[in-house]
mmCIF file of C-alpha atoms in Angstrom:
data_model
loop_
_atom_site.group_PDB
_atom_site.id
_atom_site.type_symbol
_atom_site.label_atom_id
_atom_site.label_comp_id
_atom_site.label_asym_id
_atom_site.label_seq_id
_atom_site.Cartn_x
_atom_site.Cartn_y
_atom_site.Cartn_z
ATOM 1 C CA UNK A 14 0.000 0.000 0.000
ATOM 2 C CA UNK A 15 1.473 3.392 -1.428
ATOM 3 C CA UNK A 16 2.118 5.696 1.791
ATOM 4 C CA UNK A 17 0.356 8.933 2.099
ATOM 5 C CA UNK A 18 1.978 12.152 1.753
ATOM 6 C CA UNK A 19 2.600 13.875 5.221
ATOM 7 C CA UNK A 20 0.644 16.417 6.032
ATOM 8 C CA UNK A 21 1.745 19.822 6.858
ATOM 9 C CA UNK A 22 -0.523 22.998 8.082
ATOM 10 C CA UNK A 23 1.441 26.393 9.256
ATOM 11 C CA UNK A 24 0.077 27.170 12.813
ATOM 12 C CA UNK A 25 -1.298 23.643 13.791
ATOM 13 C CA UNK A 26 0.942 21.409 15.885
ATOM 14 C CA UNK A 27 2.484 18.136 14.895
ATOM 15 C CA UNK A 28 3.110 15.476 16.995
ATOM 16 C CA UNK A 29 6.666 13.691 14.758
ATOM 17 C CA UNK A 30 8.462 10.682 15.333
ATOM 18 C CA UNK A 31 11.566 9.847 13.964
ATOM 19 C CA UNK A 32 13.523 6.494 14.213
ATOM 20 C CA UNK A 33 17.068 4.758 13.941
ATOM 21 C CA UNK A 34 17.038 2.936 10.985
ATOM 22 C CA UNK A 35 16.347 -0.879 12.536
ATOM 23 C CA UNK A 36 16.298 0.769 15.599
ATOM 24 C CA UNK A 37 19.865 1.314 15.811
ATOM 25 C CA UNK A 38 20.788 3.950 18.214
ATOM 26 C CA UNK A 39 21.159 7.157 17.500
ATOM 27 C CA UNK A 40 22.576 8.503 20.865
ATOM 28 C CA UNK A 41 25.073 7.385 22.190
ATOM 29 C CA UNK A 42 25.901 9.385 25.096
ATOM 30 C CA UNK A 43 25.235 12.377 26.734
ATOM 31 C CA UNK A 44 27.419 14.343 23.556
ATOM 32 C CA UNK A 45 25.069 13.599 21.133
ATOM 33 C CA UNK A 46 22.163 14.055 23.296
ATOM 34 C CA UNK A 47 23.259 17.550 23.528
ATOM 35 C CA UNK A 48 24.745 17.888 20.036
ATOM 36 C CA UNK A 49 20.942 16.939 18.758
ATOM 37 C CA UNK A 50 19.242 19.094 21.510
ATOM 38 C CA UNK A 51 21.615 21.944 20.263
ATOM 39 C CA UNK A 52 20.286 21.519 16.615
ATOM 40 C CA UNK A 53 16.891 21.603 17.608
ATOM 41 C CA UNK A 54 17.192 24.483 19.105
ATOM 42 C CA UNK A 55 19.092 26.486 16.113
ATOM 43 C CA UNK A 56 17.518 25.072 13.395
ATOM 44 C CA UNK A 57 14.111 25.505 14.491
ATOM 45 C CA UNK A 58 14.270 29.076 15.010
ATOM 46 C CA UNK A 59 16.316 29.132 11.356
ATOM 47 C CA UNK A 60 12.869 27.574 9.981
ATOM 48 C CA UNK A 61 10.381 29.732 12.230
ATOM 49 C CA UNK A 62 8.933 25.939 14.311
ATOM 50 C CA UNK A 63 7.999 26.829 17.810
ATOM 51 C CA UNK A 64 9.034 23.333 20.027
ATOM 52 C CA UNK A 65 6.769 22.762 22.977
ATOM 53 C CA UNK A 66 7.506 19.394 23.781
ATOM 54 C CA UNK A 67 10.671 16.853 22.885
ATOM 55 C CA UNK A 68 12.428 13.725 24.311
ATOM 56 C CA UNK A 69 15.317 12.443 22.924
ATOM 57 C CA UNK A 70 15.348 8.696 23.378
ATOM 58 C CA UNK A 71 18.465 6.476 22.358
ATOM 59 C CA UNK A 72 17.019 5.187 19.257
ATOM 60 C CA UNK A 73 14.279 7.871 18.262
ATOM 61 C CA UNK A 74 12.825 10.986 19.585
ATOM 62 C CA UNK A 75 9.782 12.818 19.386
ATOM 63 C CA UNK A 76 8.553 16.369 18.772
ATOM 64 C CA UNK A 77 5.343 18.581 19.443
ATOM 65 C CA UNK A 78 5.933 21.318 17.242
ATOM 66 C CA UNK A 79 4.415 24.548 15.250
ATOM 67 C CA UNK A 80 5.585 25.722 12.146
ATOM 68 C CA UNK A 81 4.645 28.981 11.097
ATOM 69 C CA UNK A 82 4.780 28.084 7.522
ATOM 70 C CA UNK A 83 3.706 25.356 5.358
ATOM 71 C CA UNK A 84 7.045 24.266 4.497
ATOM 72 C CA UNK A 85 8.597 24.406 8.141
ATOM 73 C CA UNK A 86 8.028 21.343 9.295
ATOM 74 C CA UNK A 87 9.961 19.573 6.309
ATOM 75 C CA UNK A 88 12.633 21.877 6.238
ATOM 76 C CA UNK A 89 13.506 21.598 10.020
ATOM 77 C CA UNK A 90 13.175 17.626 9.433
ATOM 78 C CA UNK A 91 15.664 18.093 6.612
ATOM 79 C CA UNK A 92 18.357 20.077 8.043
ATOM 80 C CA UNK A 93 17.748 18.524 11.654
ATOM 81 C CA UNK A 94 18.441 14.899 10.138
ATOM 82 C CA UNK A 95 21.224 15.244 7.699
ATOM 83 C CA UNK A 96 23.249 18.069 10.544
ATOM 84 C CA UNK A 97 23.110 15.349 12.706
ATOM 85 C CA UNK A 98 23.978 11.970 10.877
ATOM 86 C CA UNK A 99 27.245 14.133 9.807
ATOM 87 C CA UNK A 100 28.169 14.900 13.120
ATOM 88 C CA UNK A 101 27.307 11.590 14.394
ATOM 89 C CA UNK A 102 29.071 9.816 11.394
ATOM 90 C CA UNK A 103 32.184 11.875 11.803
ATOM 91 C CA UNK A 104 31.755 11.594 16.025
ATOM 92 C CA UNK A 105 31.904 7.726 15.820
ATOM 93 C CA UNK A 106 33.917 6.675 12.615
ATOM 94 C CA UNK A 107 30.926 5.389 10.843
ATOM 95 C CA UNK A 108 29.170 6.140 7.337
ATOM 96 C CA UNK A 109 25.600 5.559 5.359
ATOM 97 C CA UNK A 110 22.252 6.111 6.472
ATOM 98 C CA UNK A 111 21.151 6.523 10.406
ATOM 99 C CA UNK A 112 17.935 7.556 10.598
ATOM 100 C CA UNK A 113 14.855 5.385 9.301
ATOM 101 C CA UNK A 114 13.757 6.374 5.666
ATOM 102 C CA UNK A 115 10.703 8.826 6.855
ATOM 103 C CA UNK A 116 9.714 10.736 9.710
ATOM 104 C CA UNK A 117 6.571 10.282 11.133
ATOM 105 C CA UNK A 118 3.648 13.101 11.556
ATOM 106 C CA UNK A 119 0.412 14.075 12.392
ATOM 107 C CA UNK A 120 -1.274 17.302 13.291
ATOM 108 C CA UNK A 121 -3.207 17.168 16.896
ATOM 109 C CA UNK A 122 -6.048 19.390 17.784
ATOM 110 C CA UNK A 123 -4.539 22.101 20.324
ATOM 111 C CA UNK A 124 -6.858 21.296 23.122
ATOM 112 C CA UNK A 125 -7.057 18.405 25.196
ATOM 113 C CA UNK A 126 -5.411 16.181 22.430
ATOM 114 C CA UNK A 127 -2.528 18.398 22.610
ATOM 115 C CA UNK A 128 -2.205 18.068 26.289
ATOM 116 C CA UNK A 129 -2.339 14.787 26.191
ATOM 117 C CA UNK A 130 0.187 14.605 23.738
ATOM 118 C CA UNK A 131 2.968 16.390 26.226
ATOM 119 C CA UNK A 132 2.375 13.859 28.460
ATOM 120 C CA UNK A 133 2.863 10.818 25.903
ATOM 121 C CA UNK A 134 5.994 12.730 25.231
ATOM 122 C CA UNK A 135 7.444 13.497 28.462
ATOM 123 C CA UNK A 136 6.456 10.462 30.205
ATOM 124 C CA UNK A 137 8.097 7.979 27.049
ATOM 125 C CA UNK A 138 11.139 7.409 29.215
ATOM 126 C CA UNK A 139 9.554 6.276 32.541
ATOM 127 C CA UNK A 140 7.048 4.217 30.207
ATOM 128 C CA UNK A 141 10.618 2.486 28.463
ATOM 129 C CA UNK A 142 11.888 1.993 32.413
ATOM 130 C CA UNK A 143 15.008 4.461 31.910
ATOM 131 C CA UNK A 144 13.882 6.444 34.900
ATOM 132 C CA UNK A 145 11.684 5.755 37.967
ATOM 133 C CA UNK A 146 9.987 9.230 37.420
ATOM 134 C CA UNK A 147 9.519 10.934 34.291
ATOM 135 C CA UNK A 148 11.428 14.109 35.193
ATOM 136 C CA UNK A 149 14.231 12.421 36.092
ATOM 137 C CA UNK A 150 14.850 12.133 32.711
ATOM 138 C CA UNK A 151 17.374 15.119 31.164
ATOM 139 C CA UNK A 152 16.653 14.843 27.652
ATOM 140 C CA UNK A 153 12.932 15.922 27.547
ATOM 141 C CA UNK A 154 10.564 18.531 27.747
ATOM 142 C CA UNK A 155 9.509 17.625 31.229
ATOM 143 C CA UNK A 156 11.341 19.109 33.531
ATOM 144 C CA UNK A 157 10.777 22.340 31.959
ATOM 145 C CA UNK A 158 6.967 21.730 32.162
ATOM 146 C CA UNK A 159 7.269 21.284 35.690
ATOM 147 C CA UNK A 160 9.223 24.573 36.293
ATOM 148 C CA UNK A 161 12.307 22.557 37.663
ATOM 149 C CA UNK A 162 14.446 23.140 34.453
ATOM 150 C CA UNK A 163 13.219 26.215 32.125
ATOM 151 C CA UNK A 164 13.964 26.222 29.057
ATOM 152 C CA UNK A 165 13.802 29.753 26.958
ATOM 153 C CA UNK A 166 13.866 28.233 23.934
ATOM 154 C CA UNK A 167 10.702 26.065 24.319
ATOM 155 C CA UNK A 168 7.395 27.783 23.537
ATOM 156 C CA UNK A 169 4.461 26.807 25.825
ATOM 157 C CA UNK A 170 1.041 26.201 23.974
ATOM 158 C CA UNK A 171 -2.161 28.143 24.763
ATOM 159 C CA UNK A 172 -3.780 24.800 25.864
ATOM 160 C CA UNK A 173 -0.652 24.833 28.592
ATOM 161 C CA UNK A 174 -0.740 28.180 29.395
ATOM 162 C CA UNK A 175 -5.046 27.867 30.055
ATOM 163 C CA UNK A 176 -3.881 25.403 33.229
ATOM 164 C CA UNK A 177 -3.618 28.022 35.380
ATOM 165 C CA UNK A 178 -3.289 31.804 35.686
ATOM 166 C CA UNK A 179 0.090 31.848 37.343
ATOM 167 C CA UNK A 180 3.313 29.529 36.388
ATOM 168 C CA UNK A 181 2.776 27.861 39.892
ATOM 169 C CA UNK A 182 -0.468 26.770 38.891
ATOM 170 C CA UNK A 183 0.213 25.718 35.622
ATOM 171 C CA UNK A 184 2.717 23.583 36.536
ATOM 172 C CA UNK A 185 1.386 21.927 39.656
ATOM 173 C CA UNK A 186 -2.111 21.330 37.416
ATOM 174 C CA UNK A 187 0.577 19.689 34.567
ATOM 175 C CA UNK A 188 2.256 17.193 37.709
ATOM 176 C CA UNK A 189 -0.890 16.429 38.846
ATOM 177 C CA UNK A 190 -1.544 15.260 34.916
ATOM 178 C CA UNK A 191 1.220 13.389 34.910
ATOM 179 C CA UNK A 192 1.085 11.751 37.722
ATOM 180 C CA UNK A 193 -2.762 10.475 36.762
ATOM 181 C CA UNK A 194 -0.853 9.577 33.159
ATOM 182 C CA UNK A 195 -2.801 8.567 30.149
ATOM 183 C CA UNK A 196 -4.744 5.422 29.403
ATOM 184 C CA UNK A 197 -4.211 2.457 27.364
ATOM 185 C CA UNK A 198 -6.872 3.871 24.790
ATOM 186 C CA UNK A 199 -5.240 7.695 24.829
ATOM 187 C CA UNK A 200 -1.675 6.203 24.615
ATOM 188 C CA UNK A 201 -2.275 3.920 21.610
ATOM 189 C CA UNK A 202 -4.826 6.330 19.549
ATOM 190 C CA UNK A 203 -1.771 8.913 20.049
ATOM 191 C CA UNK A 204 0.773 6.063 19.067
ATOM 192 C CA UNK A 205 -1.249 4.799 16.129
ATOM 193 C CA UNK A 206 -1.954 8.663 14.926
ATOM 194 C CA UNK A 207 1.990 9.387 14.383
ATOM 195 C CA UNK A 208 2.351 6.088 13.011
ATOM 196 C CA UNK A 209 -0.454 6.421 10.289
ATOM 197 C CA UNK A 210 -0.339 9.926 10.388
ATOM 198 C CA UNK A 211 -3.857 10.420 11.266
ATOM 199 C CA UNK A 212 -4.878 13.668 12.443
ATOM 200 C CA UNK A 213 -5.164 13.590 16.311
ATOM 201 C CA UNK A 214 -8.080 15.100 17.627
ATOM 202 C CA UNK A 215 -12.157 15.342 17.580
ATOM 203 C CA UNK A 216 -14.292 14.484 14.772
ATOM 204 C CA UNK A 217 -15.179 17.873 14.765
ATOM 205 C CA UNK A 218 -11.688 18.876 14.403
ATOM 206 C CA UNK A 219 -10.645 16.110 11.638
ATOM 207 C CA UNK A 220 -13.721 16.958 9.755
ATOM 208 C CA UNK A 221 -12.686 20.485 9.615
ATOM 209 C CA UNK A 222 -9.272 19.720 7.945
ATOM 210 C CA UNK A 223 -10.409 17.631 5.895
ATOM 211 C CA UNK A 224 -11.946 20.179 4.305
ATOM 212 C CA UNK A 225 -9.025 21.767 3.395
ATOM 213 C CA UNK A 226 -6.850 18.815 1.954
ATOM 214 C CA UNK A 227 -8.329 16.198 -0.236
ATOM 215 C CA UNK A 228 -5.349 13.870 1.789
ATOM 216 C CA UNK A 229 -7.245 11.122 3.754
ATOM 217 C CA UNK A 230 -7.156 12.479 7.289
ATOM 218 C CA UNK A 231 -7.871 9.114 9.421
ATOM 219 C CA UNK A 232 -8.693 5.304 8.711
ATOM 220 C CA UNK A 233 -10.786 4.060 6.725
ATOM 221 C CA UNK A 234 -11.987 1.006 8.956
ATOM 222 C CA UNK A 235 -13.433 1.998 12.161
ATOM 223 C CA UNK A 236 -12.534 0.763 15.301
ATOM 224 C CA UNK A 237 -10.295 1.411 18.697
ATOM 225 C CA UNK A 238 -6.880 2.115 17.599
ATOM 226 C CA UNK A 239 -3.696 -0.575 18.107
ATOM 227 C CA UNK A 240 -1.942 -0.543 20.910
ATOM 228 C CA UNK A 241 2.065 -0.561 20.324
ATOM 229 C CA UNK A 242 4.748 -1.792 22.614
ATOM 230 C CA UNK A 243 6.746 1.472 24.551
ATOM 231 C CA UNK A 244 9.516 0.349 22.740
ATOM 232 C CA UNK A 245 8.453 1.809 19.570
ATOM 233 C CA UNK A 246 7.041 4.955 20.963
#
């Protein structure tokens, strides 16, 4: 079955995924964590992409983003992915490919869908086991979310920001979200939405974008979505 073209809106966020090809690893230590984290940060202000939520796992990482133009997204992929496989390459006395042919994408609805979609992210690593809590983990979003590690660079959603009026309150309302976590059903329609790249959201909210693209927004079948193992998340 021929893959469908990603889909990319300016000023919707995008929940990506991108892989090691065969699930190699892709960081090695805490060098390239930073190296990549570095890259993210440069490149996506080069391309105008606000980043609101990221974790950097050894063999893939994810992003929450918003580009402000239609051909952001794909242009921060682009420059993100081929910076880093030459620094990587040259780092550790390897060539050829790294990364896993395509990214994966989908745009979420920025309400609840996005919400829950910061917490798929920054909880991945306590889901894998790496970490006994999820903001124990350095290369993520979630520290920052909980006001224990700012980070300038990372632009906070309006669904984030309508937690509470204060940063206090926002980020005690976002630990007591995390701590309640996400369910089976939330975790795998989120999992199975990057994969497929289904839009993530209401019906409402699909229906309205696929007014705009004649790209096939979600399945055809219906049906509760599958469930994947963490270790492809």
């Amino acid at each position: 079955m021929a893959r469908l073209p990603r889909l990319s809106l300016p000023d919707m966020p995008h929940h990506v995924l991108h892989r090691g090809n065969n699930r190699q690893t892709v960081f090695a230590d805490d060098e390239d964590f930073q190296h990549f984290s570095d890259l993210l940060r440069q490149l996506a202000q080069t391309h105008l992409v606000a980043v609101h939520a990221f974790v950097l796992m050894p063999n893939h990482f994810h992003l929450l983003i918003t580009p402000q133009t239609e051909q952001g997204l794909p242009l921060l992929m682009q420059a993100l992915g081929r910076a880093y496989v030459r620094y990587f390459n040259a780092r550790h006395g390897r060539s050829g490919t790294l990364w896993e042919g395509r990214y994966r994408s989908t745009v979420v609805e920025p309400s609840e869908p996005l919400l829950q979609c910061i917490i798929y992210i920054d909880s991945n690593p306590q889901r894998a086991g790496l970490v006994a809590k999820a903001e124990d983990y350095p290369w993520s979003s979630c520290a920052h979310h909980l006001g224990a590690k700012p980070m300038a660079w990372l632009r906070d959603p309006a669904a984030f920001w309508a937690l509470g009026n204060t940063p206090f309150a926002r980020e005690a309302r976002y630990a007591q979200m995390l701590a309640y976590g996400l369910s089976q059903y939330e975790s795998g329609a989120l999992t199975d939405a990057v994969q497929g790249g289904w839009a993530m959201g209401s019906e409402d909210f699909v229906q309205s974008l696929q007014s705009k693209t004649v790209r096939r927004l979600h399945k055809k079948s219906a049906g509760r979505p599958r469930l994947a193992a963490p270790s492809d998340e």
